[in-house]
Amino acid sequence: MFRPTRRAVLTQAAALPLLGLARPGFALSPVVPPLLTATSRQIEVLGRAATVYGMVGADGRSGIHAKAGDRFAGAVLNDTAVPLVHHWHGQVMAAEGQDRAYTGGGELEPGGSDLIDFELTPGTHWMHSHQLTEQQLMAAPMICREADAEDIQEHVLMLHDFSFKAPEEILAGLGGAMMHGAGGDMGGAMAGMDHSKMNMGGGGGMMTHANDVAYDAFLANDRTLADPEVVQVDPGARLRLRIINGATATAFWIDPGMLDSTVIAVDGSGCAPVSAKAYPIAQGQRLDLIVTIPAQGGAFPIFAQVEAARMRTGIVLATAGAAVPKLADLAEAGAGNLDVSFDAMLRAVQPLPDAAARMEHVMLGEEPGYRFTINGAIHGEAPPIAAKLGERLELMFMNPTMMMHPMHLHGHHFQIVDVGMGRFAGPRRDVVVVNPGAMVTVAVDLDKPGSWFLHCHHLYHMATGMMTELRVS
Ligand SMILES: [Cu+2]
C-alpha cells in the first residue's frame, strides 16, 4: 500500500495556504495535514509497473476509516497533474456541494484543495472520481464503522478492473465519444464490441452481453491471484469482509468457497442476514459478508469472479502457519450473468415507512455508436427530472438494451420495492442492477434539496451519456 512519509504530509500541509482556491462555499484550509490526498502511485500488475492514482488519508491508509459519529472535515488536496471531480459514494448526510459530482460542481484543479465538512454515513462506502480516471484507480474505501458493529476482525476488499490502456483509448475502442464533445473518437456502430463475449442471458431469450471491455487484469486490493493479499485470521473466528466493487465496467460474483458466509449489509445499509453460495456485486455496490474460519484453520480464498466469464481475482484468509496454495486466475466454470434473484431475497433492516409515492419512469436506452441514454437523451440533452423536497418518489427503471445497467442515485439510499415478482420491502441500496428486459422499481424519500446525479455506474455508459439529474427543490 502507498504510504506517504510524514515529511511528505507535512510538506503538503505547509503548501496548502499557498494553493489557489476559487470556489464559492469552500474556504482555504489552515495549516493542517490534508484529510485526504489524491495522488499518483505505482503498482505492479502481472510483473509490469503501472502508474495509477490513489486517495490517501492522513494516516497513510487508502481512503477513510472512521466510526459512527465522526465527521469528514478537512482539506482534500489534489496532488495529481489532472483535474479531479471527487464523489463520496453513499454519503447521504453530505449536502449538495460537498462533493463536486453535480452540475456546476466543477473540477478541483491540480494543486488545489477543497474544504469538506459532513458527518460520515455509517456503513461500507467509498469514494471515486466521477471521471475516466476512475478506471486508473482514483478510488478508495470510505468506511464508517457502525455503532452496533459486532466486535470482530474486519477487512476491506476493494475490487478493480485494470487495463494498461488509457481509459480514453478504451472508450474510443468501444466506439464511444465523451458527452459534451470532450474527446474520444466517434467510431462506427458498435465498433470494438467483442461479439465473442455475447451470451444468452435472461430477459426472455434476448441476446444479451456483458464485459464489453477486454481487461488485462482484475485486482483485489491492487493485487492479482498471481500474488494475492494474504490476511491473517484466527481459527474458529468470525470475520467481517467489507467488499467494494470499484471496477468501472465489471460485475463480479463473490465466492467464499467452503466458508460459512452471511451477508448482513448491502451498499452500506443493513439487511436481514442471507446466505448463498455466491453473492453478486455490480459496479459501485458493496457487500458486508461475515465468514467463519473453521476451527482446524487453513487457507481460504475469497474469490471475485467476473460475471459471464471465468476470470477471477481475490484474497486469501489464512491462519498462522497455513500453506497458501497457488490459485488459478481462471475458474473451472464460467459464472452466470448478474440477476435480481439475490436482491429478491433481501429485506432492509430499516425499510421506508409507508407513504404515498409519485412514479417516474426511467427508460434506459442504447443507440448506435456506443451511445447510452436515459429517456432517449444523453446527459445535458434533456432537462433534469424535477422533484419536490420531502416527497416519496418511485423510479421505475426499464431496460430494453442488451446490457445490464447498475443504476446509481447520488445522495440517497433508496429501497428496492419491485424486481418483477410483486411488491416487497427489499434492501436499501444506492446502486440497483437493472437487467436486460427487466423492470425494477426503487422508492426514495427526497429529504435534501439539490441536483442529484442519477446514472449508470458502468463508467463508459455514463461517459457516453447515461446520466440525468434529479432536481429536488
Ligand atoms: Cu449502463
Coordinates of N, CA and C in Angstrom, one line a residue, residues 249-450:
A249 N -16.3 -1.3 -15.2 CA -17.2 -1.9 -16.2 C -17.4 -3.4 -16.0
T250 N -17.2 -3.8 -14.8 CA -17.2 -5.3 -14.5 C -18.0 -5.6 -13.2
A251 N -18.9 -6.5 -13.3 CA -19.7 -7.0 -12.2 C -19.1 -8.4 -11.8
F252 N -19.1 -8.7 -10.5 CA -18.5 -9.9 -10.0 C -19.5 -10.8 -9.2
W253 N -19.1 -12.0 -9.1 CA -19.8 -12.9 -8.1 C -18.7 -13.2 -7.0
I254 N -19.1 -12.9 -5.7 CA -18.2 -13.2 -4.6 C -18.4 -14.6 -4.2
D255 N -17.3 -15.4 -4.2 CA -17.4 -16.8 -3.9 C -16.5 -17.1 -2.7
P256 N -17.1 -17.3 -1.5 CA -16.4 -17.6 -0.3 C -15.9 -19.1 -0.2
G257 N -16.1 -19.8 -1.3 CA -15.7 -21.2 -1.3 C -16.3 -22.0 -0.2
M258 N -15.5 -22.7 0.6 CA -16.1 -23.7 1.6 C -16.5 -23.0 2.9
L259 N -16.2 -21.7 3.0 CA -16.5 -21.0 4.3 C -18.0 -20.7 4.5
D260 N -18.5 -20.9 5.7 CA -19.8 -20.4 6.0 C -19.9 -18.9 5.9
S261 N -20.9 -18.4 5.2 CA -20.9 -16.9 5.0 C -22.3 -16.4 5.1
T262 N -22.5 -15.1 5.4 CA -23.8 -14.5 5.5 C -23.6 -13.0 5.2
V263 N -24.5 -12.5 4.3 CA -24.5 -11.1 4.1 C -25.3 -10.4 5.1
I264 N -24.8 -9.3 5.7 CA -25.6 -8.5 6.7 C -25.9 -7.1 6.2
A265 N -25.2 -6.6 5.2 CA -25.5 -5.3 4.7 C -25.2 -5.3 3.2
V266 N -25.9 -4.4 2.4 CA -25.6 -4.2 1.0 C -25.6 -2.7 0.8
D267 N -24.6 -2.2 0.1 CA -24.4 -0.8 -0.2 C -24.4 0.0 1.1
G268 N -23.9 -0.6 2.2 CA -23.7 0.1 3.5 C -25.0 0.1 4.3
S269 N -26.1 -0.5 3.9 CA -27.3 -0.5 4.6 C -27.6 -1.9 5.1
G270 N -28.0 -2.0 6.4 CA -28.2 -3.4 6.9 C -29.4 -4.1 6.3
C271 N -29.2 -5.4 6.2 CA -30.3 -6.3 5.6 C -30.4 -7.5 6.6
A272 N -31.6 -8.1 6.5 CA -31.8 -9.3 7.3 C -30.7 -10.3 6.7
P273 N -30.0 -11.1 7.6 CA -28.9 -12.0 7.1 C -29.4 -13.0 6.1
V274 N -28.6 -13.1 5.0 CA -28.9 -14.1 4.0 C -27.6 -14.8 3.6
S275 N -27.7 -16.1 3.4 CA -26.6 -16.9 3.0 C -26.8 -17.4 1.6
A276 N -25.8 -17.5 0.8 CA -25.9 -18.0 -0.6 C -24.5 -18.6 -0.9
K277 N -24.5 -19.4 -2.0 CA -23.2 -20.0 -2.5 C -22.3 -18.9 -3.0
A278 N -22.9 -17.9 -3.7 CA -22.1 -16.8 -4.3 C -23.0 -15.6 -4.2
Y279 N -22.3 -14.4 -4.2 CA -23.1 -13.2 -4.0 C -22.7 -12.2 -5.1
P280 N -23.8 -11.7 -5.8 CA -23.5 -10.7 -6.9 C -23.1 -9.3 -6.4
I281 N -22.2 -8.7 -7.1 CA -21.8 -7.3 -6.7 C -21.5 -6.6 -8.0
A282 N -22.4 -5.6 -8.3 CA -22.2 -4.8 -9.6 C -21.4 -3.6 -9.3
Q283 N -21.0 -2.9 -10.3 CA -20.2 -1.7 -10.2 C -20.8 -0.8 -9.2
G284 N -20.0 -0.3 -8.2 CA -20.4 0.7 -7.3 C -21.0 0.0 -6.0
Q285 N -21.4 -1.2 -6.1 CA -22.1 -1.9 -5.0 C -21.2 -2.3 -3.9
R286 N -21.7 -2.5 -2.7 CA -20.9 -3.1 -1.6 C -21.7 -4.3 -1.0
L287 N -20.9 -5.2 -0.3 CA -21.4 -6.3 0.4 C -20.6 -6.4 1.7
D288 N -21.4 -6.5 2.8 CA -20.7 -6.8 4.1 C -21.0 -8.3 4.4
L289 N -19.9 -9.1 4.3 CA -20.0 -10.5 4.4 C -19.4 -11.0 5.7
I290 N -20.1 -11.8 6.5 CA -19.5 -12.4 7.7 C -19.1 -13.8 7.3
V291 N -17.8 -14.1 7.5 CA -17.4 -15.5 7.2 C -16.8 -16.1 8.5
T292 N -17.0 -17.4 8.6 CA -16.5 -18.1 9.8 C -15.3 -19.0 9.3
I293 N -14.2 -18.8 10.0 CA -13.0 -19.7 9.7 C -13.1 -21.0 10.5
P294 N -13.0 -22.1 9.8 CA -13.1 -23.4 10.5 C -12.1 -23.5 11.7
A295 N -12.5 -24.3 12.7 CA -11.7 -24.4 13.9 C -10.3 -25.0 13.7
Q296 N -10.3 -25.9 12.6 CA -9.0 -26.5 12.4 C -8.0 -25.6 11.6
G297 N -8.5 -24.4 11.2 CA -7.6 -23.5 10.5 C -7.4 -23.9 9.0
G298 N -6.5 -23.1 8.4 CA -6.2 -23.4 7.0 C -6.1 -22.1 6.2
A299 N -6.0 -22.3 4.9 CA -6.0 -21.1 4.0 C -7.3 -21.1 3.1
F300 N -8.0 -20.0 3.1 CA -9.3 -19.9 2.4 C -9.4 -18.8 1.5
P301 N -9.4 -19.1 0.2 CA -9.5 -18.0 -0.8 C -10.9 -17.4 -0.8
I302 N -11.0 -16.1 -1.0 CA -12.3 -15.4 -1.2 C -12.2 -14.9 -2.7
F303 N -12.9 -15.6 -3.6 CA -12.8 -15.2 -5.0 C -13.8 -14.2 -5.4
A304 N -13.4 -13.4 -6.3 CA -14.4 -12.5 -7.0 C -14.3 -12.9 -8.5
Q305 N -15.3 -13.5 -9.0 CA -15.3 -14.0 -10.4 C -16.2 -13.1 -11.3
V306 N -15.6 -12.7 -12.4 CA -16.2 -11.8 -13.4 C -17.5 -12.5 -13.8
E307 N -18.6 -11.7 -13.9 CA -19.9 -12.3 -14.4 C -19.7 -12.8 -15.8
A308 N -20.4 -13.8 -16.2 CA -20.4 -14.4 -17.6 C -19.0 -14.7 -18.1
A309 N -18.1 -15.1 -17.2 CA -16.7 -15.3 -17.6 C -16.1 -16.2 -16.6
R310 N -14.8 -16.6 -16.9 CA -14.1 -17.5 -16.0 C -13.0 -16.7 -15.2
M311 N -12.7 -15.5 -15.6 CA -11.7 -14.7 -14.9 C -12.1 -14.4 -13.5
R312 N -11.0 -14.3 -12.7 CA -11.3 -14.0 -11.3 C -10.1 -13.4 -10.6
T313 N -10.4 -12.8 -9.4 CA -9.4 -12.3 -8.6 C -9.7 -12.7 -7.2
G314 N -9.0 -12.2 -6.2 CA -9.4 -12.5 -4.8 C -8.3 -12.3 -3.8
I315 N -8.6 -12.6 -2.6 CA -7.6 -12.6 -1.5 C -7.7 -13.9 -0.8
V316 N -6.7 -14.2 0.1 CA -6.7 -15.4 0.9 C -6.8 -15.1 2.4
L317 N -7.7 -15.8 3.1 CA -7.7 -15.7 4.5 C -6.9 -16.9 5.1
A318 N -5.9 -16.7 5.9 CA -5.1 -17.8 6.3 C -4.8 -17.8 7.8
T319 N -4.9 -18.9 8.5 CA -4.5 -19.0 9.9 C -2.9 -19.2 9.9
A320 N -2.3 -18.9 11.1 CA -0.9 -18.9 11.2 C -0.4 -20.3 10.8
G321 N 0.7 -20.3 10.0 CA 1.3 -21.5 9.6 C 0.7 -22.2 8.4
A322 N -0.5 -21.8 8.0 CA -1.2 -22.5 6.9 C -0.5 -22.2 5.6
A323 N -0.4 -23.3 4.8 CA 0.2 -23.2 3.4 C -0.8 -22.5 2.5
V324 N -0.4 -21.5 1.8 CA -1.3 -20.8 0.8 C -1.0 -21.5 -0.6
P325 N -2.1 -22.1 -1.1 CA -1.9 -22.8 -2.4 C -1.8 -21.8 -3.5
K326 N -1.3 -22.2 -4.7 CA -1.3 -21.4 -5.9 C -2.7 -21.4 -6.4
L327 N -3.2 -20.2 -6.8 CA -4.6 -20.1 -7.2 C -4.6 -19.6 -8.6
A328 N -5.4 -20.4 -9.4 CA -5.5 -20.1 -10.9 C -6.4 -18.8 -11.0
D329 N -6.1 -18.0 -12.0 CA -6.9 -16.8 -12.2 C -8.1 -17.1 -13.2
L330 N -8.2 -18.3 -13.6 CA -9.4 -18.8 -14.3 C -10.2 -19.8 -13.5
A331 N -11.4 -19.6 -13.3 CA -12.2 -20.6 -12.6 C -12.5 -21.8 -13.5
E332 N -12.9 -22.9 -12.9 CA -13.1 -24.1 -13.8 C -14.3 -23.9 -14.7
A333 N -15.3 -23.2 -14.2 CA -16.5 -22.9 -14.9 C -16.9 -21.5 -15.0
G334 N -17.5 -21.0 -16.0 CA -17.9 -19.7 -16.2 C -19.0 -19.3 -15.2
A335 N -19.0 -18.1 -14.8 CA -20.1 -17.6 -13.9 C -21.3 -17.1 -14.7
G336 N -22.4 -17.1 -14.1 CA -23.6 -16.6 -14.8 C -23.6 -15.0 -14.8
N337 N -24.6 -14.5 -15.6 CA -24.8 -13.0 -15.5 C -25.4 -12.7 -14.2
L338 N -25.1 -11.5 -13.7 CA -25.8 -11.0 -12.5 C -27.3 -11.0 -12.8
D339 N -28.1 -11.2 -11.8 CA -29.6 -11.1 -11.9 C -30.2 -10.6 -10.6
V340 N -31.5 -10.5 -10.5 CA -32.1 -9.9 -9.4 C -32.5 -10.9 -8.3
S341 N -32.2 -12.2 -8.5 CA -32.7 -13.2 -7.6 C -32.1 -13.0 -6.2
F342 N -30.9 -12.5 -6.1 CA -30.3 -12.2 -4.7 C -31.0 -11.0 -4.1
D343 N -31.2 -9.9 -4.8 CA -31.9 -8.8 -4.3 C -33.3 -9.2 -3.8
A344 N -33.9 -10.1 -4.6 CA -35.3 -10.6 -4.2 C -35.4 -11.2 -2.9
M345 N -34.2 -11.8 -2.4 CA -34.2 -12.4 -1.1 C -33.9 -11.5 0.0
L346 N -33.5 -10.2 -0.3 CA -33.0 -9.3 0.8 C -34.2 -8.5 1.3
R347 N -34.1 -8.2 2.6 CA -35.1 -7.3 3.3 C -34.3 -6.3 4.1
A348 N -34.7 -5.0 3.9 CA -34.0 -4.0 4.7 C -34.2 -4.1 6.1
V349 N -33.2 -3.8 6.9 CA -33.4 -3.7 8.4 C -34.2 -2.5 8.7
Q350 N -34.0 -1.4 8.0 CA -34.8 -0.2 8.2 C -35.5 0.2 6.9
P351 N -36.6 -0.5 6.7 CA -37.4 -0.2 5.4 C -38.0 1.2 5.5
L352 N -38.3 1.7 4.4 CA -39.0 3.0 4.3 C -40.4 2.9 5.0
P353 N -40.9 3.9 5.7 CA -42.2 3.8 6.2 C -43.2 3.9 5.1
D354 N -44.4 3.4 5.3 CA -45.5 3.5 4.3 C -45.7 5.0 3.9
A355 N -45.9 5.3 2.7 CA -46.2 6.6 2.2 C -46.7 6.6 0.8
A356 N -47.5 7.5 0.4 CA -47.9 7.6 -1.0 C -46.7 8.1 -1.8
A357 N -46.6 7.5 -3.0 CA -45.4 7.8 -3.8 C -45.9 8.3 -5.2
R358 N -45.0 9.2 -5.8 CA -45.2 9.6 -7.2 C -44.2 8.8 -8.0
M359 N -44.7 8.3 -9.2 CA -43.9 7.4 -10.0 C -43.2 8.2 -11.2
E360 N -41.9 7.9 -11.4 CA -41.3 8.4 -12.6 C -40.7 7.2 -13.3
H361 N -40.9 7.2 -14.6 CA -40.4 6.1 -15.5 C -39.0 6.5 -16.0
V362 N -38.1 5.6 -15.9 CA -36.7 5.9 -16.3 C -36.4 4.8 -17.4
M363 N -36.5 5.2 -18.6 CA -36.3 4.3 -19.7 C -34.8 4.3 -20.1
L364 N -34.1 3.2 -20.0 CA -32.7 3.1 -20.4 C -32.6 2.8 -21.9
G365 N -31.6 3.3 -22.5 CA -31.5 3.1 -24.0 C -30.1 3.0 -24.5
E366 N -30.0 2.4 -25.6 CA -28.6 2.2 -26.3 C -28.8 2.5 -27.7
E367 N -28.0 3.4 -28.3 CA -28.1 3.7 -29.7 C -26.8 3.4 -30.4
P368 N -26.8 3.3 -31.7 CA -25.6 3.0 -32.4 C -24.5 4.0 -32.1
G369 N -23.2 3.5 -32.1 CA -22.1 4.4 -31.9 C -21.8 4.5 -30.4
Y370 N -22.1 3.4 -29.7 CA -21.9 3.4 -28.2 C -22.4 4.6 -27.5
R371 N -23.7 4.8 -27.7 CA -24.3 6.0 -27.1 C -25.4 5.5 -26.2
F372 N -25.3 5.7 -24.9 CA -26.2 5.2 -23.9 C -27.1 6.3 -23.3
T373 N -28.4 6.1 -23.2 CA -29.3 7.2 -23.0 C -30.2 6.9 -21.8
I374 N -30.8 7.9 -21.3 CA -31.9 7.8 -20.3 C -33.1 8.6 -20.9
N375 N -34.2 8.0 -20.9 CA -35.4 8.6 -21.6 C -35.1 9.2 -22.9
G376 N -34.3 8.5 -23.7 CA -34.0 8.9 -25.0 C -32.9 10.0 -25.2
A377 N -32.4 10.5 -24.1 CA -31.4 11.6 -24.2 C -30.1 11.3 -23.5
I378 N -29.0 11.8 -24.0 CA -27.8 11.8 -23.2 C -27.8 12.9 -22.2
H379 N -26.9 12.8 -21.2 CA -26.8 13.9 -20.2 C -26.6 15.3 -20.8
G380 N -27.4 16.2 -20.4 CA -27.3 17.5 -20.9 C -28.3 17.8 -22.0
E381 N -28.8 16.8 -22.7 CA -29.7 17.0 -23.8 C -31.2 17.2 -23.3
A382 N -31.5 16.7 -22.1 CA -32.8 16.8 -21.6 C -32.8 17.5 -20.3
P383 N -33.9 18.1 -19.9 CA -34.0 18.8 -18.6 C -33.9 17.8 -17.5
P384 N -33.5 18.2 -16.3 CA -33.5 17.2 -15.2 C -34.9 16.8 -14.8
I385 N -35.0 15.7 -14.1 CA -36.2 15.2 -13.5 C -36.5 16.1 -12.3
A386 N -37.7 16.8 -12.4 CA -38.0 17.7 -11.3 C -38.7 17.0 -10.2
A387 N -38.3 17.3 -8.9 CA -38.9 16.6 -7.8 C -39.1 17.6 -6.6
K388 N -40.0 17.3 -5.7 CA -40.3 18.2 -4.6 C -39.6 17.7 -3.4
L389 N -39.0 18.6 -2.7 CA -38.4 18.3 -1.4 C -39.4 17.7 -0.5
G390 N -39.1 16.5 0.1 CA -40.0 15.9 1.1 C -40.9 14.8 0.5
E391 N -40.9 14.7 -0.9 CA -41.8 13.7 -1.5 C -41.1 12.3 -1.5
R392 N -42.0 11.3 -1.6 CA -41.6 10.0 -1.8 C -41.7 9.7 -3.3
L393 N -40.6 9.4 -3.9 CA -40.6 9.2 -5.4 C -40.3 7.7 -5.6
E394 N -40.9 7.2 -6.6 CA -40.6 5.8 -7.1 C -40.0 6.0 -8.5
L395 N -38.9 5.4 -8.7 CA -38.2 5.4 -10.0 C -38.4 4.0 -10.6
M396 N -39.1 3.9 -11.7 CA -39.3 2.6 -12.3 C -38.3 2.5 -13.5
F397 N -37.3 1.7 -13.4 CA -36.3 1.6 -14.5 C -36.8 0.5 -15.4
M398 N -36.7 0.8 -16.7 CA -37.0 -0.2 -17.7 C -35.8 -0.3 -18.7
N399 N -35.4 -1.6 -18.9 CA -34.1 -1.7 -19.7 C -34.4 -2.6 -21.0
P400 N -34.7 -2.0 -22.1 CA -34.8 -2.7 -23.3 C -33.4 -2.9 -24.0
T401 N -32.3 -2.5 -23.4 CA -31.0 -2.7 -24.1 C -30.5 -4.1 -23.9
M402 N -29.3 -4.4 -24.5 CA -28.7 -5.7 -24.4 C -27.8 -5.9 -23.2
M403 N -27.5 -4.8 -22.5 CA -26.6 -4.9 -21.3 C -27.3 -4.6 -20.0
M404 N -26.7 -5.1 -18.9 CA -27.2 -4.8 -17.6 C -26.7 -3.3 -17.3
H405 N -27.5 -2.6 -16.5 CA -27.1 -1.3 -16.1 C -27.2 -1.2 -14.6
P406 N -26.1 -1.0 -13.9 CA -26.2 -0.7 -12.4 C -26.5 0.8 -12.2
M407 N -27.7 1.1 -11.8 CA -28.1 2.5 -11.7 C -27.9 3.0 -10.3
H408 N -27.3 4.2 -10.3 CA -26.9 4.8 -9.0 C -27.5 6.2 -8.9
L409 N -28.1 6.5 -7.7 CA -28.6 7.8 -7.4 C -27.6 8.4 -6.3
H410 N -27.2 9.6 -6.6 CA -26.3 10.3 -5.6 C -27.1 10.8 -4.4
G411 N -26.5 10.8 -3.2 CA -27.0 11.5 -2.1 C -28.2 10.8 -1.3
H412 N -28.5 9.6 -1.8 CA -29.7 8.9 -1.2 C -29.5 7.4 -1.1
H413 N -30.1 6.7 -0.2 CA -30.2 5.3 -0.2 C -31.7 5.0 -0.5
F414 N -31.9 4.5 -1.7 CA -33.3 4.1 -2.0 C -33.6 2.7 -1.5
Q415 N -34.9 2.3 -1.7 CA -35.2 0.9 -1.3 C -35.8 0.2 -2.6
I416 N -35.3 -1.0 -2.8 CA -35.8 -1.7 -3.9 C -37.2 -2.3 -3.5
V417 N -38.2 -2.0 -4.3 CA -39.6 -2.4 -3.9 C -40.2 -3.3 -4.9
D418 N -39.6 -3.5 -6.1 CA -40.2 -4.4 -7.1 C -39.1 -4.8 -8.1
V419 N -38.9 -6.1 -8.2 CA -37.9 -6.6 -9.2 C -38.6 -7.4 -10.2
G420 N -39.9 -7.3 -10.3 CA -40.7 -8.0 -11.3 C -41.4 -9.3 -10.7
M421 N -41.4 -9.4 -9.4 CA -42.0 -10.6 -8.7 C -43.0 -10.1 -7.7
G422 N -43.6 -8.9 -7.9 CA -44.5 -8.3 -6.9 C -43.8 -7.4 -5.9
R423 N -44.6 -6.6 -5.3 CA -44.0 -5.6 -4.3 C -43.4 -6.3 -3.1
F424 N -42.3 -5.7 -2.6 CA -41.7 -6.2 -1.4 C -40.9 -5.1 -0.8
A425 N -40.6 -5.3 0.5 CA -39.8 -4.3 1.2 C -38.3 -4.8 1.1
G426 N -37.8 -4.5 -0.1 CA -36.4 -5.0 -0.4 C -35.3 -4.3 0.3
P427 N -34.1 -4.5 -0.1 CA -32.9 -3.8 0.5 C -32.9 -2.4 0.2
R428 N -32.3 -1.6 1.2 CA -31.8 -0.3 0.9 C -30.5 -0.4 0.2
R429 N -30.4 0.4 -0.9 CA -29.2 0.4 -1.7 C -29.0 1.8 -2.3
D430 N -27.8 2.0 -2.9 CA -27.7 3.2 -3.8 C -27.3 2.8 -5.2
V431 N -27.1 1.5 -5.5 CA -26.9 1.1 -6.8 C -27.9 -0.2 -7.0
V432 N -28.7 -0.1 -8.1 CA -29.5 -1.2 -8.4 C -29.3 -1.8 -9.7
V433 N -29.2 -3.1 -9.8 CA -29.0 -3.8 -11.1 C -30.3 -3.9 -11.9
V434 N -30.2 -3.4 -13.1 CA -31.3 -3.5 -14.0 C -30.9 -4.3 -15.2
N435 N -31.4 -5.5 -15.2 CA -31.0 -6.5 -16.3 C -31.7 -6.2 -17.6
P436 N -31.1 -6.7 -18.7 CA -31.8 -6.6 -20.0 C -33.2 -7.1 -19.9
G437 N -34.1 -6.4 -20.4 CA -35.5 -6.9 -20.4 C -36.2 -6.7 -19.1
A438 N -35.5 -6.1 -18.1 CA -36.1 -6.1 -16.7 C -36.8 -4.7 -16.5
M439 N -37.7 -4.8 -15.5 CA -38.3 -3.6 -14.9 C -38.1 -3.7 -13.4
V440 N -37.4 -2.7 -12.9 CA -37.1 -2.6 -11.5 C -37.6 -1.3 -10.9
T441 N -38.2 -1.3 -9.7 CA -38.7 -0.1 -9.1 C -38.0 0.1 -7.8
V442 N -37.5 1.4 -7.5 CA -37.0 1.7 -6.2 C -37.8 2.9 -5.7
A443 N -37.8 3.0 -4.4 CA -38.5 4.1 -3.7 C -37.5 4.9 -2.9
V444 N -37.7 6.2 -3.0 CA -36.7 7.1 -2.2 C -37.5 8.3 -1.6
D445 N -37.1 8.6 -0.4 CA -37.6 9.8 0.2 C -36.6 11.0 -0.1
L446 N -37.1 12.0 -0.7 CA -36.2 13.1 -1.2 C -36.1 14.1 0.0
D447 N -35.1 14.0 0.8 CA -35.0 14.8 2.0 C -34.0 15.8 2.0
K448 N -33.3 16.0 0.8 CA -32.3 17.1 0.7 C -32.5 17.8 -0.6
P449 N -32.5 19.1 -0.5 CA -32.5 19.9 -1.8 C -31.2 19.8 -2.6
G450 N -31.3 19.9 -3.9 CA -30.1 19.9 -4.7 C -30.4 19.2 -6.0

